[in-house]
Amino acid sequence: MSESTGFRDARYAHALKREIETLSNEKKIRIVHVCGTHEDTISQHGIRSLLPESMSLVAGPGCPVCVCAAEDVDMAIELARQGHIVTSFGDMIRVPATDTSLAKERTKGADVRIVYGANDAVEIAKKNPDKEVVFVGAGFETTAPTIAIELLRKPPSNFSILTSLKVIPPAMELLVKIEGFAVDGFITPGHVATIIGTEAFKPFAEKHGVPCVTAGFEPLDVLEAIRMILIQIAEGRATSENEYTRVVRLEGNLAAQKALEQAFRIGDVPWRGLGIIESSGYFIRDEFSEHDARKRFDFPEIESIDILPGCRCHEVILGMVDPVECPLFGKRCTPEDPYGPCMVGHEGTCRIRHEFQGI
Ligand code: SF4
């Protein structure tokens, strides 16, 4: 952490480091975050090196394309092979599914296009009225409202969405139920909380007795969130607190929540390598079923494989192994040629580890 101003001020970082050392009191403490952007901040600024040896800071399932089930990507690939225009975010295009990716299909002639959001895909649909245009929507609560809004705006009839949208709190539930994997505190994701509000994490914190602190994405945000978690632990409290007050409100973004409620219903969905998690995904409501690619198209039986032989993404996603423990890390699996989903995008734990090795 070399910068000397604002949220990267090394003097404040060292003051927080000392407070964290005192509060942790050499106790074994595991803090988990569920956000690829937090992992990027932590790795880029060497935050783990500032923590006492007794503490661990673990990356959980926080990368939207990493947790996108292979069957969702396989379905998108099938639609591309059927000759439809398939659109999605750049990272999503590169995610390896059972035996190929959308990017590889594009090299064989499929019409696969990178877009910045569902609105771009709608524009493509308007310009190509004779084609079916499918937007593959992967993401968490942060991305989902932008997709919901396009559904509510009455898109053209040749536009549909293949959803792979997930809800974060149920994945946190999964983590605390893993036997032998004690979680002492969660750093909750600032951008998810921008939508759902910090209050949304309160029932979880109280039910499981695990402090939750919503943090921003600067290094001092993360250190301060750790300090706040340690204070809750020291005082024997477990609730949801907000470090990211400059952006996140207690109640979240009510307009975005309303759009989500109108466009989607919550249901059980598969997470890559983790199986089906109850009430953890968004499904398009029946009123918009003509824009639901899952209902609009016929799909053949696809035997999808979430975790390819040798890949340890399912353990990386749960924070149970470090990416370097995967024998394929940096060898068969690199950012240029990712073998597993966690090596694809800038929110993937393996990709981040590869980028900031040695920091
Ligand atoms: S290094 Fe590659 S193969 Fe290994 S766990 Fe990560 S993404 Fe999977």
Coordinates of N, CA and C and ligand atoms in Angstrom, one line a residue, residues 310-313 316 323 326 328-330 333 339-343 350, ligand 1:
G310 N -9.5 -32.8 -12.5 CA -8.3 -32.1 -12.0 C -8.6 -30.7 -11.4
C311 N -9.7 -30.0 -11.9 CA -10.0 -28.7 -11.5 C -10.5 -28.7 -10.0
R312 N -10.1 -27.7 -9.2 CA -10.6 -27.7 -7.8 C -11.4 -26.5 -7.5
C313 N -12.0 -25.9 -8.6 CA -12.8 -24.7 -8.4 C -13.9 -24.8 -7.4
V316 N -12.1 -24.1 -4.3 CA -11.7 -22.7 -4.3 C -12.9 -21.8 -4.0
P323 N -5.9 -21.4 -4.5 CA -5.7 -21.7 -5.9 C -4.4 -22.4 -6.2
C326 N -4.2 -26.2 -6.5 CA -4.6 -26.9 -7.6 C -3.4 -27.2 -8.5
L328 N -3.2 -27.7 -11.5 CA -3.3 -27.2 -12.9 C -3.0 -25.7 -12.9
F329 N -2.9 -25.1 -11.7 CA -2.7 -23.6 -11.6 C -1.5 -23.1 -12.3
G330 N -1.6 -22.2 -13.2 CA -0.5 -21.7 -13.9 C 0.2 -22.6 -14.9
C333 N -3.9 -24.4 -16.6 CA -4.9 -23.4 -16.4 C -4.2 -22.0 -16.2
Y339 N -8.8 -23.2 -17.8 CA -9.4 -24.6 -17.8 C -10.6 -24.7 -16.9
G340 N -10.6 -23.9 -15.8 CA -11.8 -23.8 -14.9 C -12.3 -22.4 -14.9
P341 N -13.5 -22.2 -14.4 CA -14.2 -20.9 -14.4 C -13.5 -19.9 -13.5
C342 N -12.8 -20.3 -12.4 CA -12.2 -19.4 -11.5 C -11.0 -18.7 -12.1
M343 N -10.5 -19.1 -13.3 CA -9.4 -18.5 -13.9 C -9.8 -17.5 -15.0
C350 N -8.9 -17.7 -8.7 CA -7.6 -18.2 -9.3 C -7.0 -17.2 -10.2
Ligands
SF4_1 S1 -6.4 -23.2 -11.3 FE1 -7.8 -23.5 -12.9 S2 -8.3 -25.7 -12.9 FE2 -7.4 -25.1 -10.9 S3 -9.1 -24.6 -9.5 FE3 -8.5 -22.7 -10.5 S4 -9.7 -22.6 -12.3 FE4 -9.9 -24.7 -11.6

